[in-house]
PDB file of C-alpha atoms and ligand atoms in Angstrom:
ATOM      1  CA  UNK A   1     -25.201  48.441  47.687  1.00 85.00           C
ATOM      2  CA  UNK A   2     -21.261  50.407  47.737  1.00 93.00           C
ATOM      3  CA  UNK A   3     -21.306  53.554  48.473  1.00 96.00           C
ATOM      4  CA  UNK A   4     -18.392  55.308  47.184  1.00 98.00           C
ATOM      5  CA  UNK A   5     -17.573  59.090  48.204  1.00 98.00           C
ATOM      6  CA  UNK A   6     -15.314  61.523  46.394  1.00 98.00           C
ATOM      7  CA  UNK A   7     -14.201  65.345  47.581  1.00 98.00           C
ATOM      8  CA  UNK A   8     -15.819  66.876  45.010  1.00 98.00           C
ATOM      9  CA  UNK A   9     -18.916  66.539  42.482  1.00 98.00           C
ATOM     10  CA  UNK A  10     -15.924  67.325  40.073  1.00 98.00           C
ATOM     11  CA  UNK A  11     -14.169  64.615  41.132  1.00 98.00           C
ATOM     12  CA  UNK A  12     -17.168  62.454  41.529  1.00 98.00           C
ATOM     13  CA  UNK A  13     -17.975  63.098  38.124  1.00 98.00           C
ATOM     14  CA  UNK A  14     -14.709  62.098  36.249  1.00 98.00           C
ATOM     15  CA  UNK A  15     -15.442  59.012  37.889  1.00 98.00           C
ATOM     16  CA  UNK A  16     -18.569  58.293  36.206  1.00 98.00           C
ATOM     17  CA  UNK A  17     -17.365  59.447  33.293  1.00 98.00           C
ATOM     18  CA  UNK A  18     -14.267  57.500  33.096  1.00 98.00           C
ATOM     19  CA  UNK A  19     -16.357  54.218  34.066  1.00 98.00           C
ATOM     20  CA  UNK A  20     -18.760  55.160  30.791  1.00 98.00           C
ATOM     21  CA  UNK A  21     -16.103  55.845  28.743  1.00 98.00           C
ATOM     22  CA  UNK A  22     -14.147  52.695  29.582  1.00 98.00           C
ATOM     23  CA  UNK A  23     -17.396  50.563  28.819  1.00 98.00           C
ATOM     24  CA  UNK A  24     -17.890  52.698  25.079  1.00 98.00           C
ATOM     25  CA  UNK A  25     -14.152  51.739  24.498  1.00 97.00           C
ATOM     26  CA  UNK A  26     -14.101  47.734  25.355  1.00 98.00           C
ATOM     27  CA  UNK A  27     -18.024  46.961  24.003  1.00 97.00           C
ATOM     28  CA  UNK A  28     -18.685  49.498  21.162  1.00 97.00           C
ATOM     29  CA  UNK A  29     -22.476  48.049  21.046  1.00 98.00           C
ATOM     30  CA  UNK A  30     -22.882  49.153  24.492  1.00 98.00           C
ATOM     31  CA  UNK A  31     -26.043  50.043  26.057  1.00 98.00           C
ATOM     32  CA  UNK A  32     -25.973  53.358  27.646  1.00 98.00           C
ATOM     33  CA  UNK A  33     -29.303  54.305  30.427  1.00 98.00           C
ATOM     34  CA  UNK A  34     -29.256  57.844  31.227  1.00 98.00           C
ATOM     35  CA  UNK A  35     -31.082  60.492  33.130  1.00 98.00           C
ATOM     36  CA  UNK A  36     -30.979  64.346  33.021  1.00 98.00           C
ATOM     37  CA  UNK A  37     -31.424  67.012  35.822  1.00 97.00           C
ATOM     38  CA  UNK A  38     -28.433  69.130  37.233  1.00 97.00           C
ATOM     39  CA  UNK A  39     -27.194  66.178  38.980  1.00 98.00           C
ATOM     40  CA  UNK A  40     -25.732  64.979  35.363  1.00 98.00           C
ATOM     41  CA  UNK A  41     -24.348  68.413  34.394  1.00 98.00           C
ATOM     42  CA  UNK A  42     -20.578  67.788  35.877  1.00 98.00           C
ATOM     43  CA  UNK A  43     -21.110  64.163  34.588  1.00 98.00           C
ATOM     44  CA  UNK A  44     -22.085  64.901  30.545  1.00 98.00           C
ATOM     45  CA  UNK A  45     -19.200  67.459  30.621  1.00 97.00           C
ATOM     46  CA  UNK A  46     -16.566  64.834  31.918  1.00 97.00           C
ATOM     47  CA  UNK A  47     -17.608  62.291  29.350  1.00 97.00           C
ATOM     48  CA  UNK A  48     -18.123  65.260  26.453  1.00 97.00           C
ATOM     49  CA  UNK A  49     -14.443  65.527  26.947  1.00 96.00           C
ATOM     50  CA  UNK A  50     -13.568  61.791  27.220  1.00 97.00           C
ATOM     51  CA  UNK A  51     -15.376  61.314  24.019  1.00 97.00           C
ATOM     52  CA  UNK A  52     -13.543  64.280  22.300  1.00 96.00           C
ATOM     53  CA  UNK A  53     -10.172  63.457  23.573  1.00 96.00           C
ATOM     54  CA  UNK A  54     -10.377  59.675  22.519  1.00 96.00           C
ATOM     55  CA  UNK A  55     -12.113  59.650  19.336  1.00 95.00           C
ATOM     56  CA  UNK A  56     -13.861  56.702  20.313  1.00 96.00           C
ATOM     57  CA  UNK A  57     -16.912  55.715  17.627  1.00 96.00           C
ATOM     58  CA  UNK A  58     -19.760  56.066  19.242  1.00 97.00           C
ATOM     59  CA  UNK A  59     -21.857  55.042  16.201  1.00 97.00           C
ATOM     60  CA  UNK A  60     -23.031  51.491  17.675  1.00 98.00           C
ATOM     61  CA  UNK A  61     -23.662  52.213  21.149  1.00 98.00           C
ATOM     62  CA  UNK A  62     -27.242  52.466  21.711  1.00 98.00           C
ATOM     63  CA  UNK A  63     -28.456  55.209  24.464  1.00 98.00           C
ATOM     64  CA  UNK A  64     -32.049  55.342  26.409  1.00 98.00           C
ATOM     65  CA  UNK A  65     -32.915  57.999  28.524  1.00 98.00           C
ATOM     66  CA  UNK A  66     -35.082  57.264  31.485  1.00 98.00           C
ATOM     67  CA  UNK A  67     -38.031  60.209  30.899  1.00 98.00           C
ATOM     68  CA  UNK A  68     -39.607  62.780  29.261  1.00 98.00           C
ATOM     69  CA  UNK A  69     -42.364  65.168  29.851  1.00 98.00           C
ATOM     70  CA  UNK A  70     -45.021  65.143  27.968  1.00 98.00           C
ATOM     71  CA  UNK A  71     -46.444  67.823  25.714  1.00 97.00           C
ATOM     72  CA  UNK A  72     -42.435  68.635  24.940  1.00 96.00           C
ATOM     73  CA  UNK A  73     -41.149  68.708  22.050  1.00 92.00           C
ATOM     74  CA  UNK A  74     -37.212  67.993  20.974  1.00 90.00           C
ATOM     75  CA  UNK A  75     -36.969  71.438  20.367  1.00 92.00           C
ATOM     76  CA  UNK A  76     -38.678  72.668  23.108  1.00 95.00           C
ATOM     77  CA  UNK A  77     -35.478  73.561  25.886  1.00 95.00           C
ATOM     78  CA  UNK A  78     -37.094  72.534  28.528  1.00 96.00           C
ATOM     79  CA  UNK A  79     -37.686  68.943  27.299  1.00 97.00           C
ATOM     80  CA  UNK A  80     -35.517  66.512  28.254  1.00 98.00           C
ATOM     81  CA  UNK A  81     -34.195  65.851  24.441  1.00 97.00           C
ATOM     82  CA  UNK A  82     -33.192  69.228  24.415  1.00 97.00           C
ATOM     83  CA  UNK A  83     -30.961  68.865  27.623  1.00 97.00           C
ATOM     84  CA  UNK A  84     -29.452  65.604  26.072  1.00 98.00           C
ATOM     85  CA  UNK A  85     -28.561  67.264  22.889  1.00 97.00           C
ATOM     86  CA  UNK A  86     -26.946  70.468  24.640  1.00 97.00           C
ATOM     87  CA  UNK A  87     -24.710  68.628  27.266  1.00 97.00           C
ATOM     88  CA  UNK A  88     -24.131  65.304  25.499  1.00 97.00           C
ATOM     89  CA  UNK A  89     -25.262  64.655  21.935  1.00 96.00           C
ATOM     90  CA  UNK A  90     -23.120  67.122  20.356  1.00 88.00           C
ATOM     91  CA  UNK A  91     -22.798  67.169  16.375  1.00 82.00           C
ATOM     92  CA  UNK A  92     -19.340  67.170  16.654  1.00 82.00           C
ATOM     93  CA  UNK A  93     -19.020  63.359  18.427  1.00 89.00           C
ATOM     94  CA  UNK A  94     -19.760  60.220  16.244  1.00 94.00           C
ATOM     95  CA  UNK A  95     -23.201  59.770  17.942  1.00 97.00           C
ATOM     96  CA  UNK A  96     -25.594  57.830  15.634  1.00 97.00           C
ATOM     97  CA  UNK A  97     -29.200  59.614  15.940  1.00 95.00           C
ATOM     98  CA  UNK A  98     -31.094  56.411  15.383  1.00 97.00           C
ATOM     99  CA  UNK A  99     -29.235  54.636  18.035  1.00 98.00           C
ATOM    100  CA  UNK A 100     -30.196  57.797  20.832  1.00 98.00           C
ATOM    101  CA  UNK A 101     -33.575  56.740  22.115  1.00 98.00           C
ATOM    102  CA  UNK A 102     -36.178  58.892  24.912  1.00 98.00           C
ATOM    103  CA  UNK A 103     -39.490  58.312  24.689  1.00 98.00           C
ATOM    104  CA  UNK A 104     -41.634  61.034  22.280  1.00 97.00           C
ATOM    105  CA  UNK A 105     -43.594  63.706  24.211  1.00 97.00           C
ATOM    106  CA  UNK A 106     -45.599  64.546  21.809  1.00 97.00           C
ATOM    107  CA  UNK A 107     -46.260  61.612  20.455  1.00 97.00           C
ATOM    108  CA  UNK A 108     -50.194  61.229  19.786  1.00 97.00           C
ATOM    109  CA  UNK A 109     -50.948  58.026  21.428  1.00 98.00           C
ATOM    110  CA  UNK A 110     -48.610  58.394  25.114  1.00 98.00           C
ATOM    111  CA  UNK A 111     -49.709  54.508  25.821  1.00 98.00           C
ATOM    112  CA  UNK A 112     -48.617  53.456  22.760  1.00 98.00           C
ATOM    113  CA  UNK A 113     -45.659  55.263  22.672  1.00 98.00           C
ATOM    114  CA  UNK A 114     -44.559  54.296  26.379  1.00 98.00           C
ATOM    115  CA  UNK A 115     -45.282  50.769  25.350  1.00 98.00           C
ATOM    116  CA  UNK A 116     -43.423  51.039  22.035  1.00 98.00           C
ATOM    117  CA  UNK A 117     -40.366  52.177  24.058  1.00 98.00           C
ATOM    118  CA  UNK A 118     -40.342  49.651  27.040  1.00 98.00           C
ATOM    119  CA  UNK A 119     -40.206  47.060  23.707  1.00 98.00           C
ATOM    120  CA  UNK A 120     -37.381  48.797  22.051  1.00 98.00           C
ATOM    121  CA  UNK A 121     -35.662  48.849  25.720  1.00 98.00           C
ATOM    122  CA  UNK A 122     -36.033  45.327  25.910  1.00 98.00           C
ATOM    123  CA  UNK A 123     -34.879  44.623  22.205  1.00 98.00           C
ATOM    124  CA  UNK A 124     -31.948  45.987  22.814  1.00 98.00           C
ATOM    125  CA  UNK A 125     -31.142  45.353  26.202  1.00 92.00           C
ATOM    126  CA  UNK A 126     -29.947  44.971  28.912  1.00 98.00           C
ATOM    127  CA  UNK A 127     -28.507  48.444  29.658  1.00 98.00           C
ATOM    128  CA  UNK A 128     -24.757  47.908  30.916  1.00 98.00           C
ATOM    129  CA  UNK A 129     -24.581  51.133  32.998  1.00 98.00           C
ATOM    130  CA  UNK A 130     -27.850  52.614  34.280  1.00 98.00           C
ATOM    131  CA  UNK A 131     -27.257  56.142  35.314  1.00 98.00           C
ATOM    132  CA  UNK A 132     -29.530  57.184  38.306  1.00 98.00           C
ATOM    133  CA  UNK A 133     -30.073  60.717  39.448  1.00 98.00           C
ATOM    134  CA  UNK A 134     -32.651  60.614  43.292  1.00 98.00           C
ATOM    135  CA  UNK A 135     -35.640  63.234  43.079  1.00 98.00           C
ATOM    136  CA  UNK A 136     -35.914  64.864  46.689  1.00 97.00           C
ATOM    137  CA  UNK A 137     -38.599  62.162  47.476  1.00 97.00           C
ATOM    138  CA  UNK A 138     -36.717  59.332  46.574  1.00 98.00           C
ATOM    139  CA  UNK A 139     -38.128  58.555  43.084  1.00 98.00           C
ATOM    140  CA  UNK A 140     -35.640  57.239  40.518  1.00 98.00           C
ATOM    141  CA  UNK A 141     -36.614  58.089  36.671  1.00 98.00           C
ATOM    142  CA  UNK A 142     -40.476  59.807  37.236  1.00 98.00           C
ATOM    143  CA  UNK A 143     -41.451  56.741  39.634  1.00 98.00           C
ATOM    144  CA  UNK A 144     -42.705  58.736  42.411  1.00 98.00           C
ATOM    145  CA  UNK A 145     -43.699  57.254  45.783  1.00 98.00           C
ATOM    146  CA  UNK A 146     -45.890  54.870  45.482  1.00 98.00           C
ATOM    147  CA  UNK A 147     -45.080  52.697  42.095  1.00 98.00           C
ATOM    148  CA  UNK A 148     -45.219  49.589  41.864  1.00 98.00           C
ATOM    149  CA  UNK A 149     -42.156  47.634  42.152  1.00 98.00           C
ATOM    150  CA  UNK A 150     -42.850  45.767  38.771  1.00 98.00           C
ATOM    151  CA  UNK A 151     -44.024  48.661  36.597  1.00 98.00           C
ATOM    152  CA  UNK A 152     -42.654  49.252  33.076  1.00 98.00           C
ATOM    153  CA  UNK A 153     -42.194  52.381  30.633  1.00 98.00           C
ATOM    154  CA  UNK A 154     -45.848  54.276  30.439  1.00 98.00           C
ATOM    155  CA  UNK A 155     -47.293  57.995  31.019  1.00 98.00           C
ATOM    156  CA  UNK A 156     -47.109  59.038  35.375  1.00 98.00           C
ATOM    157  CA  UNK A 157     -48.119  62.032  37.240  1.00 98.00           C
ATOM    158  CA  UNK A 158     -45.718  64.282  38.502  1.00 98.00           C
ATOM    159  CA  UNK A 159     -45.640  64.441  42.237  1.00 97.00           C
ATOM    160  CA  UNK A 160     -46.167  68.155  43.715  1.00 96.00           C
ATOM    161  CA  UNK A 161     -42.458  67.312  45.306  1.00 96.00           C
ATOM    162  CA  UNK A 162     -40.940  66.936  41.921  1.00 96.00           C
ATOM    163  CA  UNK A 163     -43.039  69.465  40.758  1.00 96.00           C
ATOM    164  CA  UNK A 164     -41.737  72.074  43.058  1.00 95.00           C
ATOM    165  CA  UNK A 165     -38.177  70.812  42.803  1.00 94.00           C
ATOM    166  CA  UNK A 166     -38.188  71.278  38.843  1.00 95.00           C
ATOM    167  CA  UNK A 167     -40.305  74.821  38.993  1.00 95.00           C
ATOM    168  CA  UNK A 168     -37.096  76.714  38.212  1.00 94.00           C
ATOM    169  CA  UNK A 169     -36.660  75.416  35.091  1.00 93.00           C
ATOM    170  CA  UNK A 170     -39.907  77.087  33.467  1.00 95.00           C
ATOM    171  CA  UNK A 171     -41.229  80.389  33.265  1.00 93.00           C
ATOM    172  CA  UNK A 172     -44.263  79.544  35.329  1.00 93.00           C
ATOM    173  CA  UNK A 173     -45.250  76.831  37.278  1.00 94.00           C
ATOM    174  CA  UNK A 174     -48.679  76.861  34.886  1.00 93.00           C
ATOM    175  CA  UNK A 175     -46.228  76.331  31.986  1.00 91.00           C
ATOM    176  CA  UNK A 176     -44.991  73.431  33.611  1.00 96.00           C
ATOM    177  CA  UNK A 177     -45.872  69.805  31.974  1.00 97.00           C
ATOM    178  CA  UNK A 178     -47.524  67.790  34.870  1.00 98.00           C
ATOM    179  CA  UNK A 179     -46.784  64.309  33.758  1.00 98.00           C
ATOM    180  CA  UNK A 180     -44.196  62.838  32.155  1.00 98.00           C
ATOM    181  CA  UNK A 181     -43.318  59.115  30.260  1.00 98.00           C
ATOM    182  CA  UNK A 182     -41.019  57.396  32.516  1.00 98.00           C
ATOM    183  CA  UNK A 183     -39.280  54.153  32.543  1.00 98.00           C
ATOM    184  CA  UNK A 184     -40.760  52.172  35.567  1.00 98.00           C
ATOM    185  CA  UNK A 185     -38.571  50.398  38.196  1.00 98.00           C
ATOM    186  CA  UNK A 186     -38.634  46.735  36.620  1.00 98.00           C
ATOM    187  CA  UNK A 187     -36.927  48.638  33.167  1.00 98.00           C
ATOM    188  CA  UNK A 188     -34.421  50.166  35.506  1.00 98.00           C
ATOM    189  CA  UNK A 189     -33.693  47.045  37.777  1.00 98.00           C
ATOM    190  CA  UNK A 190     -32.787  45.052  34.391  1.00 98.00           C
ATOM    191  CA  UNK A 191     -29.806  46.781  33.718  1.00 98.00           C
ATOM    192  CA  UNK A 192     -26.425  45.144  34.046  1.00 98.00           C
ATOM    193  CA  UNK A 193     -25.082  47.909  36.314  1.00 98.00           C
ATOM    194  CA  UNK A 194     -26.669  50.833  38.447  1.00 98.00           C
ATOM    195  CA  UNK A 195     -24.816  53.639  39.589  1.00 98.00           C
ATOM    196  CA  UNK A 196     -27.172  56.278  41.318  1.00 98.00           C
ATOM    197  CA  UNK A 197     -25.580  59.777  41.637  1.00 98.00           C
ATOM    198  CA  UNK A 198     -26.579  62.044  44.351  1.00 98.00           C
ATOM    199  CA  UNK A 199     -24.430  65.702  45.303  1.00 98.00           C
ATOM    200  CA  UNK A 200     -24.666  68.567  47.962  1.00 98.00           C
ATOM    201  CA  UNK A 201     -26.225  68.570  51.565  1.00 97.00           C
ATOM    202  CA  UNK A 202     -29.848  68.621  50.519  1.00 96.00           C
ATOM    203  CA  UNK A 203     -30.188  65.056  49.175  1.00 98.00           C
ATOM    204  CA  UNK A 204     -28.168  63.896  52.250  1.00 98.00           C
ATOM    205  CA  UNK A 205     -31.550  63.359  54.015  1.00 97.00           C
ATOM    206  CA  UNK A 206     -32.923  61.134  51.207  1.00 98.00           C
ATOM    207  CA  UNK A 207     -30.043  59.133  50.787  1.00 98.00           C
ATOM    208  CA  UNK A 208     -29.651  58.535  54.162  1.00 97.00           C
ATOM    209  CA  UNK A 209     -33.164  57.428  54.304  1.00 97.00           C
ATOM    210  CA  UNK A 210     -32.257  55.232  51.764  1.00 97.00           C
ATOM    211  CA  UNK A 211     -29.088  54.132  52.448  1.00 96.00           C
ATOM    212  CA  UNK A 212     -30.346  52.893  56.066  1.00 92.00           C
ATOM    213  CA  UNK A 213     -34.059  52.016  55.650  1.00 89.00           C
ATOM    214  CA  UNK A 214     -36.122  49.476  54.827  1.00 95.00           C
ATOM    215  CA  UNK A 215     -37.346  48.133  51.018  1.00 98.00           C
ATOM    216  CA  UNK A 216     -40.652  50.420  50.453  1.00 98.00           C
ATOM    217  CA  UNK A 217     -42.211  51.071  47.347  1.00 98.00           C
ATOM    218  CA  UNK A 218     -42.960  54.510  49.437  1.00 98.00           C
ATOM    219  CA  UNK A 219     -39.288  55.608  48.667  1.00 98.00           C
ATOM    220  CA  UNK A 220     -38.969  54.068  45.032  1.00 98.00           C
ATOM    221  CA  UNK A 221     -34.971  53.887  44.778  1.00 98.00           C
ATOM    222  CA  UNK A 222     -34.855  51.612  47.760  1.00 98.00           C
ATOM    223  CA  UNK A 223     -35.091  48.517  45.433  1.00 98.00           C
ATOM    224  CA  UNK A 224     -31.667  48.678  44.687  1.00 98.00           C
ATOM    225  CA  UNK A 225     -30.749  47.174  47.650  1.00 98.00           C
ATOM    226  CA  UNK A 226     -32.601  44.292  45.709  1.00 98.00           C
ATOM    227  CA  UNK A 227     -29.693  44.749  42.448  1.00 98.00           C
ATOM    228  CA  UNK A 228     -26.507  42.392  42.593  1.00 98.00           C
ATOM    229  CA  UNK A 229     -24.182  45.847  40.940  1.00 98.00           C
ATOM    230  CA  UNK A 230     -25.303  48.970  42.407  1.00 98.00           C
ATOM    231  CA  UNK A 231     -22.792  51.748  43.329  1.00 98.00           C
ATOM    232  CA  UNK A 232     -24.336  54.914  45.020  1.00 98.00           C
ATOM    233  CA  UNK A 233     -21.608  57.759  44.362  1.00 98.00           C
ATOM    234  CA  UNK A 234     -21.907  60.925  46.102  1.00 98.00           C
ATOM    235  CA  UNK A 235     -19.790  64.207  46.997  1.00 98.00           C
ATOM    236  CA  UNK A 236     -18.279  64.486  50.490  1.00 98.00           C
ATOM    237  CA  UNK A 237     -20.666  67.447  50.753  1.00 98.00           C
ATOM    238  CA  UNK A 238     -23.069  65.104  50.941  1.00 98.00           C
ATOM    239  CA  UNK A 239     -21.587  62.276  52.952  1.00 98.00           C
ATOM    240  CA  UNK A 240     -19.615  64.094  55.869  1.00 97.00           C
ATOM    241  CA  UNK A 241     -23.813  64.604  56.777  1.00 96.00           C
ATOM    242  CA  UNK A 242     -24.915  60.916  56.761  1.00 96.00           C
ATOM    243  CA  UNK A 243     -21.315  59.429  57.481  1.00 94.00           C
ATOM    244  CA  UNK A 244     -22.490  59.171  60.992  1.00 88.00           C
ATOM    245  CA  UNK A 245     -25.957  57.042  60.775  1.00 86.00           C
ATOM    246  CA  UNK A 246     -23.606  54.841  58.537  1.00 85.00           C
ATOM    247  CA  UNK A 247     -21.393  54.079  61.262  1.00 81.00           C
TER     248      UNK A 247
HETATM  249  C1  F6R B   1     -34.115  62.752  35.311  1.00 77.11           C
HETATM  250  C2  F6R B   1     -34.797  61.909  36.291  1.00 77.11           C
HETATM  251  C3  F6R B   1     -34.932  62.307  37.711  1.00 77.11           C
HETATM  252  C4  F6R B   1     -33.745  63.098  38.267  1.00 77.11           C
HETATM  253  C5  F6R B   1     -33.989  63.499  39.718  1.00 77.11           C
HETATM  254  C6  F6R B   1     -32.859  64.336  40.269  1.00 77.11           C
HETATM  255  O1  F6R B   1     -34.073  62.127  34.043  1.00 77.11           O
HETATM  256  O2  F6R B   1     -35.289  60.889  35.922  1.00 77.11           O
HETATM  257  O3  F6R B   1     -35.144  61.159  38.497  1.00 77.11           O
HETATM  258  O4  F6R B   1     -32.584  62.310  38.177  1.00 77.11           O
HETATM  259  O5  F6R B   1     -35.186  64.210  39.809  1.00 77.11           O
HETATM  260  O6  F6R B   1     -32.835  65.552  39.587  1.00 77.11           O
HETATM  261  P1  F6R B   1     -31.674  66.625  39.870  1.00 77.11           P
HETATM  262  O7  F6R B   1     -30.408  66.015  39.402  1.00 77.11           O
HETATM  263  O8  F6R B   1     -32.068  67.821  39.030  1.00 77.11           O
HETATM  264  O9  F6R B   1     -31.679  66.866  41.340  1.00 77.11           O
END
């Protein structure tokens, strides 16, 4: 597992972005896995202009994003759908709608739908660059402590931790959805490529933790130390704090 450091989530970010864009431009039918949270915000915004600057058609490359809650709708701004459409689906680049996939909220039947999706995953799969963000408890996608290792796409319980991290996106932590449809960790560990994306001095505990402990399905992302292509990139905010227990 690389770690790779930059000076700035800016800098970080174009990074990403430029390894995305360079996959869109030599495999037009790629496979893009992607996550939301604030983590991504510098990230969609460096590829938003990529993707504007180059032209490049966008119209075969198939997306999947890794959750959303459920009881959202698209149009709800809170869902996750929402957040993809603001920062990265914009009408004005080539992106073909039926080739943007997240699993359906609302949808009437959750285990079907979380089943349907893990199939159309599969289908189309593998992903060639998995984005990762790490929740504050080391869960990757909604797989909070405790999931099993070989678990697929289906409906999961928020963890209070996640809960409390995401309160400031609603109006009241009532209004909040409490579960979500996630992609497990055997979806994720499929894809081609990893690269988990981490910034500022409050994840450096977690990814230290990760970065230096043991395979535990208690911290969920450690079982990408069991993935041959797995880059963790992270600002020097965060790594001047865990350079040390690296050494
Ligand atoms: C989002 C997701 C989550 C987030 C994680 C970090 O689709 O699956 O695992 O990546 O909770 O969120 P932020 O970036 O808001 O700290």
């Amino acid at each position: 597992m690389n770690i790779r450091h930059f000076d700035s989530r800016t800098t970080a970010s174009a990074y990403i972005a430029s390894e995305m864009h360079t996959l869109i431009e030599t495999r037009p039918q790629s496979v893009l896995g992607l996550a939301t949270g604030d983590t991504m915000l510098d990230v969609y915004q460096a590829l938003r202009q990529l993707l504007s600057a180059s032209k490049v058609d966008l119209s075969t490359v198939k997306t999947f994003n890794l959750d959303e809650y459920v009881g959202l709708s698209e149009n709800d701004p809170q869902s996750y759908y929402a957040y993809m459409n603001k920062h990265l689906f914009l009408p004005s680049l080539s992106w073909n709608h039926n080739n943007i996939h997240l699993p359906n909220g609302r949808a009437h039947d959750l285990v079907a739908e979380a089943s349907q999706y893990e199939q159309a995953l599969d289908d189309a799969g593998p992903v060639d660059i998995q984005l990762l963000g790490i929740g504050m408890n080391g869960h990757i996608g909604f797989n909070e402590p405790g999931t099993p290792f070989d678990s697929v796409t289906r409906v999961v319980d928020l963890s209070d931790t996640t809960l409390r991290s995401n309160r400031k996106h609603f109006e009241s932590y009532e209004a909040m959805p409490k579960q979500a449809i996630s992609m497990g960790i055997q979806s994720i560990m499929r894809a081609k490529r990893i690269m988990l994306v981490a910034f500022g001095r409050n994840k450096a505990d977690i990814v230290s933790k990760l970065l230096t402990g043991r395979v535990t399905e208690d911290l969920p992302a450690s079982i990408l130390h069991q993935h041959p292509n797995v880059e963790i990139v992270v600002d020097d905010a965060l790594y001047d704090v865990i350079a040390e227990s690296l050494e």
